[in-house]
XYZ file of C-alpha atoms in Angstrom:
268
model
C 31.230 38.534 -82.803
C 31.589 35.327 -80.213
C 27.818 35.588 -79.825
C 27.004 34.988 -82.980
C 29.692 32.342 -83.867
C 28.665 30.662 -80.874
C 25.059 30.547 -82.178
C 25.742 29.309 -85.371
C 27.587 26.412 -83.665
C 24.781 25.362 -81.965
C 22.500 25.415 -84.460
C 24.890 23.189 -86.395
C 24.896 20.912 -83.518
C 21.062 20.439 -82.762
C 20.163 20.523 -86.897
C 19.590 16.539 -87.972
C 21.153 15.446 -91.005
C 19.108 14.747 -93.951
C 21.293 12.210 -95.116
C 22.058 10.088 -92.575
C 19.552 7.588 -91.398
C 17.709 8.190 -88.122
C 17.712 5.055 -85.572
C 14.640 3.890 -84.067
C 14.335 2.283 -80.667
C 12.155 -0.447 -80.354
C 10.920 -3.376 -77.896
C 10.028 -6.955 -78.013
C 11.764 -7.184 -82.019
C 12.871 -5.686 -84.599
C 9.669 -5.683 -86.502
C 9.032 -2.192 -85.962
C 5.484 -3.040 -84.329
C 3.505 -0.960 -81.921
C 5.948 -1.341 -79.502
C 8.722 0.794 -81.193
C 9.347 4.532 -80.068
C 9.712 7.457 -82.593
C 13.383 8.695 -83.590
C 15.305 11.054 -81.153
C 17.229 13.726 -82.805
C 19.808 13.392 -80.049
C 21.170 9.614 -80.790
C 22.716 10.538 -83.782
C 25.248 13.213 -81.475
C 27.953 11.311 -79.545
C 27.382 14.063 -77.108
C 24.125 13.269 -76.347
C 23.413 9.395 -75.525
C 20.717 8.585 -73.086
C 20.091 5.330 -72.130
C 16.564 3.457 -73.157
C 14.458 1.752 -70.425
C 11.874 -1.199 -71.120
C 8.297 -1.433 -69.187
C 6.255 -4.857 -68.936
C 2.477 -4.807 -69.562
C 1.760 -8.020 -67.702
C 1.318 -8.393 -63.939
C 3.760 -9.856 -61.945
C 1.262 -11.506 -59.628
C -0.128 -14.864 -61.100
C -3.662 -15.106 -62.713
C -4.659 -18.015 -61.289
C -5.636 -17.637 -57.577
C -5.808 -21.055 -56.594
C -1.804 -22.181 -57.432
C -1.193 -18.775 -55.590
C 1.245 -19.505 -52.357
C 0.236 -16.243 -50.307
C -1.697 -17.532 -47.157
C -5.113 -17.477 -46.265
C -7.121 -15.170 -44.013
C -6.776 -16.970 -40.591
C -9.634 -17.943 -38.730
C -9.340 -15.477 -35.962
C -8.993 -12.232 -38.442
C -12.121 -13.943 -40.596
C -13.541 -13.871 -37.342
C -13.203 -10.333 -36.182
C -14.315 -8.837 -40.032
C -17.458 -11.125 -39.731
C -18.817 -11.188 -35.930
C -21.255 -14.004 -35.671
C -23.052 -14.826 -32.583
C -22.590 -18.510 -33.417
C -19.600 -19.828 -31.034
C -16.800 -22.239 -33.123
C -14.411 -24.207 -31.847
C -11.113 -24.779 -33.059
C -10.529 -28.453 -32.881
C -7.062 -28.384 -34.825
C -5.041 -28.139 -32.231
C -7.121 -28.488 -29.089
C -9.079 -31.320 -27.811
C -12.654 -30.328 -26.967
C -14.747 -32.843 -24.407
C -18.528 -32.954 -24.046
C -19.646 -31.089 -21.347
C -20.088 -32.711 -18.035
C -17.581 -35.422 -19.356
C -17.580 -38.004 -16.789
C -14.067 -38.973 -17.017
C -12.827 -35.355 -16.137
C -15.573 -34.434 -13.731
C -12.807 -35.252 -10.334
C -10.450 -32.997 -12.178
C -12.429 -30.498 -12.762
C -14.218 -30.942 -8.613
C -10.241 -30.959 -7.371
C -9.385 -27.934 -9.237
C -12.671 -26.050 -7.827
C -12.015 -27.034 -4.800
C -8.324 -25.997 -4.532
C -8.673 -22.936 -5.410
C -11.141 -22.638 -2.556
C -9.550 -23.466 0.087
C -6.140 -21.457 -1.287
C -8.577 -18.343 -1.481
C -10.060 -18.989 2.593
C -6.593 -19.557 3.212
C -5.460 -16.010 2.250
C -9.216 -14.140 3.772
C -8.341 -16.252 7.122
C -4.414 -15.008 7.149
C -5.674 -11.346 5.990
C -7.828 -11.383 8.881
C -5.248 -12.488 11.658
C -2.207 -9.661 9.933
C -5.381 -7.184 10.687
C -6.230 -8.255 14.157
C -2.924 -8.987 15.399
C -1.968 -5.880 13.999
C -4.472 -3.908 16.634
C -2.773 -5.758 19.570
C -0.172 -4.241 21.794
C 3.474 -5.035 20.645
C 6.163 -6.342 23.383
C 7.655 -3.740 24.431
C 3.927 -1.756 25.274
C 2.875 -5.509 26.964
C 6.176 -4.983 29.069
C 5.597 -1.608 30.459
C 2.129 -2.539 31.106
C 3.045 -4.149 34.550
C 5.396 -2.944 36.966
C 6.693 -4.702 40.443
C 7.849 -2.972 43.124
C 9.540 -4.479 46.596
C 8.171 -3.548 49.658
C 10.078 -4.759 52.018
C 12.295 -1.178 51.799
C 9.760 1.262 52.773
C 9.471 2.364 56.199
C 6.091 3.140 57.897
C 4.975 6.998 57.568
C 6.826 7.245 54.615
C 5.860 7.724 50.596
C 7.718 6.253 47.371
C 7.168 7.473 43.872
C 7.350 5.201 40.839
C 6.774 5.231 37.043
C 4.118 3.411 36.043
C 2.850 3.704 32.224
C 4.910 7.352 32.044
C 2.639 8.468 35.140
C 4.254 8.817 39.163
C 2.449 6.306 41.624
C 2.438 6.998 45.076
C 3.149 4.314 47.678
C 2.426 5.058 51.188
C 2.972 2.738 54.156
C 0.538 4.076 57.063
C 0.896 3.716 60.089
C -1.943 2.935 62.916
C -2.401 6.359 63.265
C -3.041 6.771 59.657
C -5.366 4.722 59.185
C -7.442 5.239 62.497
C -7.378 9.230 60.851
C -8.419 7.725 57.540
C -11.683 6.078 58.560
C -12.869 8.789 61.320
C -13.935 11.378 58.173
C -17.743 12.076 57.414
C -18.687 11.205 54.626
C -20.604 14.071 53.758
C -18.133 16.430 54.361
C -16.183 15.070 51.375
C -16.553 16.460 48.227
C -16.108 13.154 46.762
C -17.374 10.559 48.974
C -15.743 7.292 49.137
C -14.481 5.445 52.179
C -11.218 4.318 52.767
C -11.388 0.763 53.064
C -13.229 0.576 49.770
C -9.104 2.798 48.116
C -7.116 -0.012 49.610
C -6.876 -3.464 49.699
C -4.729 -3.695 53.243
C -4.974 -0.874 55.154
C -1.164 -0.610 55.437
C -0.234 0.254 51.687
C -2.071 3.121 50.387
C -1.516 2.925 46.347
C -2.789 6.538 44.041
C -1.323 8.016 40.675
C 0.147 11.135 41.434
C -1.414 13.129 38.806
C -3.583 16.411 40.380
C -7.485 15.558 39.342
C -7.389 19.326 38.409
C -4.546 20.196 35.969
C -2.831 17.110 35.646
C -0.300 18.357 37.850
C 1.924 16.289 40.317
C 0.970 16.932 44.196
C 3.572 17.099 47.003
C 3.792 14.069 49.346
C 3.003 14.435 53.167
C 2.060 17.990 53.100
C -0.756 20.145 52.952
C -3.664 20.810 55.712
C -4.632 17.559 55.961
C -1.183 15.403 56.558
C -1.451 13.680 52.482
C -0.542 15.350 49.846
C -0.593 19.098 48.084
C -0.666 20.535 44.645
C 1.353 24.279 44.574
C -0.066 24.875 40.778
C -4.008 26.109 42.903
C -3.994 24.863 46.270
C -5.520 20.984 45.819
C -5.322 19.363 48.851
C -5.661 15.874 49.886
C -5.914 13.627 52.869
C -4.263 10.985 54.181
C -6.430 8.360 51.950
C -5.630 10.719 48.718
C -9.364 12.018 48.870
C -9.297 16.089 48.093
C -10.497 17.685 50.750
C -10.099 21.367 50.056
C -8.976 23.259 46.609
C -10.293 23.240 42.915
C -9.795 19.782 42.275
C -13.259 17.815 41.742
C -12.198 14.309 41.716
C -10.084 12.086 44.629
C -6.524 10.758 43.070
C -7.165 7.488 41.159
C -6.440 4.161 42.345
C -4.698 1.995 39.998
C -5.017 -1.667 39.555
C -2.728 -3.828 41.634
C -2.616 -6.801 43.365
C -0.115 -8.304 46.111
C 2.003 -11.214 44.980
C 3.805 -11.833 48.656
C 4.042 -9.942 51.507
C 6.260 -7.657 50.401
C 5.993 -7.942 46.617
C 3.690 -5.426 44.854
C 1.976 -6.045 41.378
C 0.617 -2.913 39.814
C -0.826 -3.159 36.334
Protein backbone atom coordinates (compact mmCIF):
# COMPACT_ATOMS: atom_id res chain seq x y z
CA UNK A 1 0.00 0.00 0.00
CA UNK A 2 2.97 2.82 0.58
CA UNK A 3 4.24 1.76 -2.84
CA UNK A 4 1.56 2.63 -4.59
CA UNK A 5 0.55 5.85 -2.70
CA UNK A 6 3.96 6.86 -3.09
CA UNK A 7 3.65 6.44 -6.89
CA UNK A 8 0.68 8.22 -7.33
CA UNK A 9 2.39 11.16 -5.55
CA UNK A 10 4.90 11.38 -7.89
CA UNK A 11 3.10 11.23 -10.74
CA UNK A 12 1.08 14.13 -9.36
CA UNK A 13 4.24 15.94 -8.89
CA UNK A 14 6.01 15.53 -12.38
CA UNK A 15 2.30 15.85 -14.39
CA UNK A 16 2.17 19.76 -15.84
CA UNK A 17 -0.89 21.55 -15.38
CA UNK A 18 -3.04 22.24 -18.26
CA UNK A 19 -4.22 25.30 -16.90
CA UNK A 20 -1.60 27.15 -15.79
CA UNK A 21 0.62 28.91 -18.21
CA UNK A 22 4.08 27.50 -18.94
CA UNK A 23 7.09 30.19 -18.70
CA UNK A 24 9.51 30.50 -21.36
CA UNK A 25 13.12 31.52 -20.94
CA UNK A 26 14.48 33.69 -23.33
CA UNK A 27 17.68 35.94 -24.26
CA UNK A 28 18.47 39.26 -25.68
CA UNK A 29 14.27 40.38 -25.20
CA UNK A 30 11.26 39.51 -24.65
CA UNK A 31 10.26 39.14 -28.22
CA UNK A 32 10.28 35.55 -28.14
CA UNK A 33 12.88 35.44 -31.17
CA UNK A 34 15.27 32.70 -32.05
CA UNK A 35 17.02 33.21 -29.11
CA UNK A 36 14.32 31.93 -26.63
CA UNK A 37 14.52 28.27 -25.15
CA UNK A 38 11.48 25.85 -25.07
CA UNK A 39 9.38 25.52 -21.69
CA UNK A 40 10.76 23.27 -18.82
CA UNK A 41 8.20 21.29 -17.05
CA UNK A 42 10.23 21.74 -13.89
CA UNK A 43 9.90 25.78 -13.38
CA UNK A 44 6.50 25.61 -12.62
CA UNK A 45 7.54 23.19 -9.16
CA UNK A 46 9.05 25.30 -6.34
CA UNK A 47 10.99 22.18 -5.78
CA UNK A 48 12.68 22.20 -8.77
CA UNK A 49 14.37 25.70 -9.81
CA UNK A 50 17.52 25.61 -11.80
CA UNK A 51 19.20 28.51 -12.62
CA UNK A 52 19.47 29.77 -16.53
CA UNK A 53 22.91 30.62 -18.02
CA UNK A 54 23.46 33.07 -21.11
CA UNK A 55 26.24 32.32 -23.99
CA UNK A 56 27.64 35.20 -26.38
CA UNK A 57 27.99 34.49 -30.13
CA UNK A 58 30.54 37.20 -30.77
CA UNK A 59 34.29 36.95 -30.19
CA UNK A 60 35.85 38.57 -27.54
CA UNK A 61 38.99 39.35 -29.50
CA UNK A 62 38.57 42.54 -31.75
CA UNK A 63 37.98 42.30 -35.59
CA UNK A 64 40.13 44.73 -36.57
CA UNK A 65 43.83 43.65 -36.40
CA UNK A 66 45.45 46.79 -36.81
CA UNK A 67 43.86 48.80 -33.42
CA UNK A 68 44.81 45.35 -31.80
CA UNK A 69 47.40 46.09 -28.69
CA UNK A 70 48.99 42.44 -28.57
CA UNK A 71 52.71 42.86 -29.71
CA UNK A 72 54.40 42.01 -32.69
CA UNK A 73 56.61 39.06 -33.61
CA UNK A 74 60.11 40.39 -32.59
CA UNK A 75 62.78 40.51 -34.92
CA UNK A 76 64.87 37.79 -33.49
CA UNK A 77 61.82 35.06 -33.36
CA UNK A 78 60.88 36.40 -37.19
CA UNK A 79 64.31 35.59 -37.61
CA UNK A 80 64.66 32.06 -36.42
CA UNK A 81 61.01 30.93 -38.33
CA UNK A 82 62.51 32.48 -41.57
CA UNK A 83 66.48 31.74 -41.80
CA UNK A 84 67.87 33.96 -44.47
CA UNK A 85 71.41 33.96 -45.43
CA UNK A 86 71.19 37.75 -45.79
CA UNK A 87 72.95 39.28 -42.48
CA UNK A 88 70.72 42.47 -40.79
CA UNK A 89 71.70 44.67 -38.47
CA UNK A 90 69.83 46.05 -35.77
CA UNK A 91 70.54 49.71 -35.73
CA UNK A 92 67.81 50.60 -32.98
CA UNK A 93 69.72 50.40 -30.30
CA UNK A 94 73.29 49.88 -31.44
CA UNK A 95 75.53 52.06 -33.36
CA UNK A 96 77.04 50.27 -36.36
CA UNK A 97 80.48 51.94 -38.01
CA UNK A 98 81.79 51.25 -41.50
CA UNK A 99 84.28 48.84 -41.52
CA UNK A 100 87.84 49.86 -41.25
CA UNK A 101 86.47 53.17 -39.66
CA UNK A 102 89.39 55.32 -39.33
CA UNK A 103 88.48 56.98 -36.22
CA UNK A 104 88.32 53.60 -34.24
CA UNK A 105 91.12 51.82 -36.03
CA UNK A 106 93.80 52.69 -32.57
CA UNK A 107 91.03 51.23 -30.52
CA UNK A 108 90.50 48.49 -32.17
CA UNK A 109 94.97 47.99 -32.77
CA UNK A 110 95.16 48.61 -28.65
CA UNK A 111 92.60 46.11 -27.91
CA UNK A 112 94.41 43.44 -30.33
CA UNK A 113 97.30 44.10 -29.01
CA UNK A 114 96.43 43.78 -25.28
CA UNK A 115 95.11 40.87 -25.39
CA UNK A 116 98.38 39.69 -26.88
CA UNK A 117 100.65 40.44 -24.75
CA UNK A 118 98.10 39.36 -21.60
CA UNK A 119 97.95 35.88 -23.49
CA UNK A 120 102.31 35.64 -23.85
CA UNK A 121 102.13 36.79 -20.48
CA UNK A 122 100.26 33.71 -19.13
CA UNK A 123 102.30 30.94 -21.97
CA UNK A 124 105.66 32.69 -20.53
CA UNK A 125 104.46 32.26 -16.61
CA UNK A 126 102.99 28.62 -17.57
CA UNK A 127 106.28 27.82 -18.80
CA UNK A 128 108.48 29.02 -15.74
CA UNK A 129 105.54 27.12 -12.92
CA UNK A 130 106.59 23.98 -15.33
CA UNK A 131 110.30 24.37 -15.32
CA UNK A 132 110.78 25.56 -11.95
CA UNK A 133 108.62 22.93 -10.97
CA UNK A 134 111.38 20.15 -12.30
CA UNK A 135 114.09 21.87 -10.14
CA UNK A 136 115.26 20.60 -6.82
CA UNK A 137 113.40 22.25 -3.81
CA UNK A 138 115.57 23.67 -0.69
CA UNK A 139 115.70 21.29 1.41
CA UNK A 140 117.06 18.51 -1.58
CA UNK A 141 119.64 21.71 -2.67
CA UNK A 142 120.71 21.56 1.13
CA UNK A 143 121.54 17.97 1.49
CA UNK A 144 123.20 18.10 -1.76
CA UNK A 145 126.54 19.36 -0.17
CA UNK A 146 128.02 18.32 2.93
CA UNK A 147 131.32 19.79 4.87
CA UNK A 148 133.25 17.97 6.98
CA UNK A 149 136.40 19.27 9.33
CA UNK A 150 139.48 17.67 9.04
CA UNK A 151 141.47 18.89 11.32
CA UNK A 152 140.03 15.89 13.91
CA UNK A 153 141.13 12.88 12.15
CA UNK A 154 144.25 11.28 13.01
CA UNK A 155 146.56 9.62 10.41
CA UNK A 156 145.80 5.70 9.85
CA UNK A 157 142.49 6.24 10.81
CA UNK A 158 138.82 6.15 8.83
CA UNK A 159 135.57 8.39 9.46
CA UNK A 160 132.16 7.59 8.14
CA UNK A 161 129.66 10.26 7.11
CA UNK A 162 126.20 10.65 5.50
CA UNK A 163 126.26 12.03 2.43
CA UNK A 164 122.90 12.03 0.19
CA UNK A 165 121.52 8.92 2.65
CA UNK A 166 124.82 6.96 1.54
CA UNK A 167 128.17 6.37 4.26
CA UNK A 168 131.44 8.11 2.86
CA UNK A 169 134.58 6.95 3.93
CA UNK A 170 137.38 9.33 4.92
CA UNK A 171 140.75 7.97 5.34
CA UNK A 172 143.87 9.91 6.34
CA UNK A 173 146.99 7.72 5.06
CA UNK A 174 149.84 7.72 6.19
CA UNK A 175 153.39 7.52 4.18
CA UNK A 176 153.19 4.06 4.37
CA UNK A 177 149.85 4.04 2.81
CA UNK A 178 150.37 5.63 0.16
CA UNK A 179 153.94 4.25 -0.79
CA UNK A 180 151.61 0.62 -0.59
CA UNK A 181 149.01 2.34 -2.74
CA UNK A 182 151.11 3.15 -5.79
CA UNK A 183 153.52 -0.10 -5.72
CA UNK A 184 150.31 -2.38 -7.23
CA UNK A 185 150.42 -3.71 -10.94
CA UNK A 186 148.17 -2.66 -12.75
CA UNK A 187 147.29 -5.70 -14.37
CA UNK A 188 146.80 -7.58 -11.50
CA UNK A 189 143.73 -5.46 -10.71
CA UNK A 190 140.57 -6.44 -11.73
CA UNK A 191 139.69 -2.93 -12.23
CA UNK A 192 142.60 -0.98 -13.20
CA UNK A 193 142.96 2.49 -12.11
CA UNK A 194 145.88 4.11 -10.34
CA UNK A 195 145.83 5.76 -7.25
CA UNK A 196 146.82 9.14 -7.87
CA UNK A 197 144.20 9.41 -10.57
CA UNK A 198 141.17 8.31 -6.79
CA UNK A 199 142.62 11.22 -4.92
CA UNK A 200 143.29 14.60 -5.19
CA UNK A 201 146.16 14.75 -2.20
CA UNK A 202 147.50 11.70 -1.46
CA UNK A 203 146.76 12.16 2.27
CA UNK A 204 142.80 12.03 2.23
CA UNK A 205 141.49 9.07 0.56
CA UNK A 206 137.55 9.94 -0.08
CA UNK A 207 135.00 6.50 -1.39
CA UNK A 208 131.16 5.83 -0.72
CA UNK A 209 130.92 2.99 1.36
CA UNK A 210 128.45 1.12 -0.55
CA UNK A 211 129.87 -2.72 -1.66
CA UNK A 212 130.02 -2.52 -5.78
CA UNK A 213 128.40 -6.02 -5.38
CA UNK A 214 125.21 -5.96 -3.24
CA UNK A 215 125.05 -2.58 -2.18
CA UNK A 216 126.27 -3.60 1.03
CA UNK A 217 128.44 -1.50 3.52
CA UNK A 218 132.24 -2.86 3.80
CA UNK A 219 134.22 -2.90 7.09
CA UNK A 220 136.96 -0.24 7.49
CA UNK A 221 140.72 -1.29 7.88
CA UNK A 222 140.22 -4.92 7.51
CA UNK A 223 140.38 -7.54 5.13
CA UNK A 224 143.61 -9.15 3.25
CA UNK A 225 144.70 -6.23 1.91
CA UNK A 226 144.81 -3.53 5.01
CA UNK A 227 141.33 -1.34 3.35
CA UNK A 228 138.29 -2.41 3.72
CA UNK A 229 135.92 -5.81 3.75
CA UNK A 230 132.40 -6.74 2.93
CA UNK A 231 131.12 -9.96 5.40
CA UNK A 232 127.76 -10.29 3.07
CA UNK A 233 130.54 -12.56 0.13
CA UNK A 234 133.97 -11.82 0.90
CA UNK A 235 134.65 -8.30 -1.27
CA UNK A 236 137.79 -7.11 -0.47
CA UNK A 237 139.51 -3.94 -1.04
CA UNK A 238 142.83 -2.23 -0.78
CA UNK A 239 144.16 0.47 0.75
CA UNK A 240 143.08 2.91 -2.33
CA UNK A 241 139.37 1.23 -2.12
CA UNK A 242 140.21 -0.79 -5.42
CA UNK A 243 138.69 -4.62 -4.95
CA UNK A 244 141.21 -6.78 -5.10
CA UNK A 245 139.76 -10.17 -4.35
CA UNK A 246 135.84 -11.30 -3.97
CA UNK A 247 132.67 -11.03 -6.26
CA UNK A 248 132.59 -7.48 -6.50
CA UNK A 249 133.33 -6.19 -10.23
CA UNK A 250 133.70 -2.57 -9.77
CA UNK A 251 136.35 -0.41 -7.28
CA UNK A 252 134.23 1.81 -4.55
CA UNK A 253 133.19 5.12 -6.20
CA UNK A 254 134.76 8.32 -5.69
CA UNK A 255 132.50 11.10 -5.03
CA UNK A 256 132.86 14.65 -6.01
CA UNK A 257 134.66 16.91 -3.59
CA UNK A 258 136.84 19.57 -3.45
CA UNK A 259 139.10 21.14 -0.54
CA UNK A 260 138.04 24.54 0.71
CA UNK A 261 141.19 24.98 3.35
CA UNK A 262 143.48 22.80 4.67
CA UNK A 263 141.44 21.17 6.81
CA UNK A 264 137.97 21.93 5.45
CA UNK A 265 136.40 19.28 3.15
CA UNK A 266 133.65 20.03 0.45
CA UNK A 267 131.92 16.94 -0.79
CA UNK A 268 129.02 17.38 -3.18
Amino acid sequence: MLRVAARRLSSSLWRPSTSSAVPRLTVGGDDGGANSFGSCPFDSHPLFHFPSRGFASDSISPKDESSSSIPQVSATKAAIKNPSSKIVYDEHNHERYPPGDPSKRAFAYFVLTGGRFVYASLLRLLVLKFILSMSASKDVLALASLEVDLSTIEPGTTVTVKWRGKPVFIRRRTKEDVKLANSVELGSLRDPQEDSVRVKNPEWLIVIGVCTHLGCIPLPNAGDFGGWFCPCHGSHYDISGRIRKGPAPYNLEVPTYTFLEENKLLIG
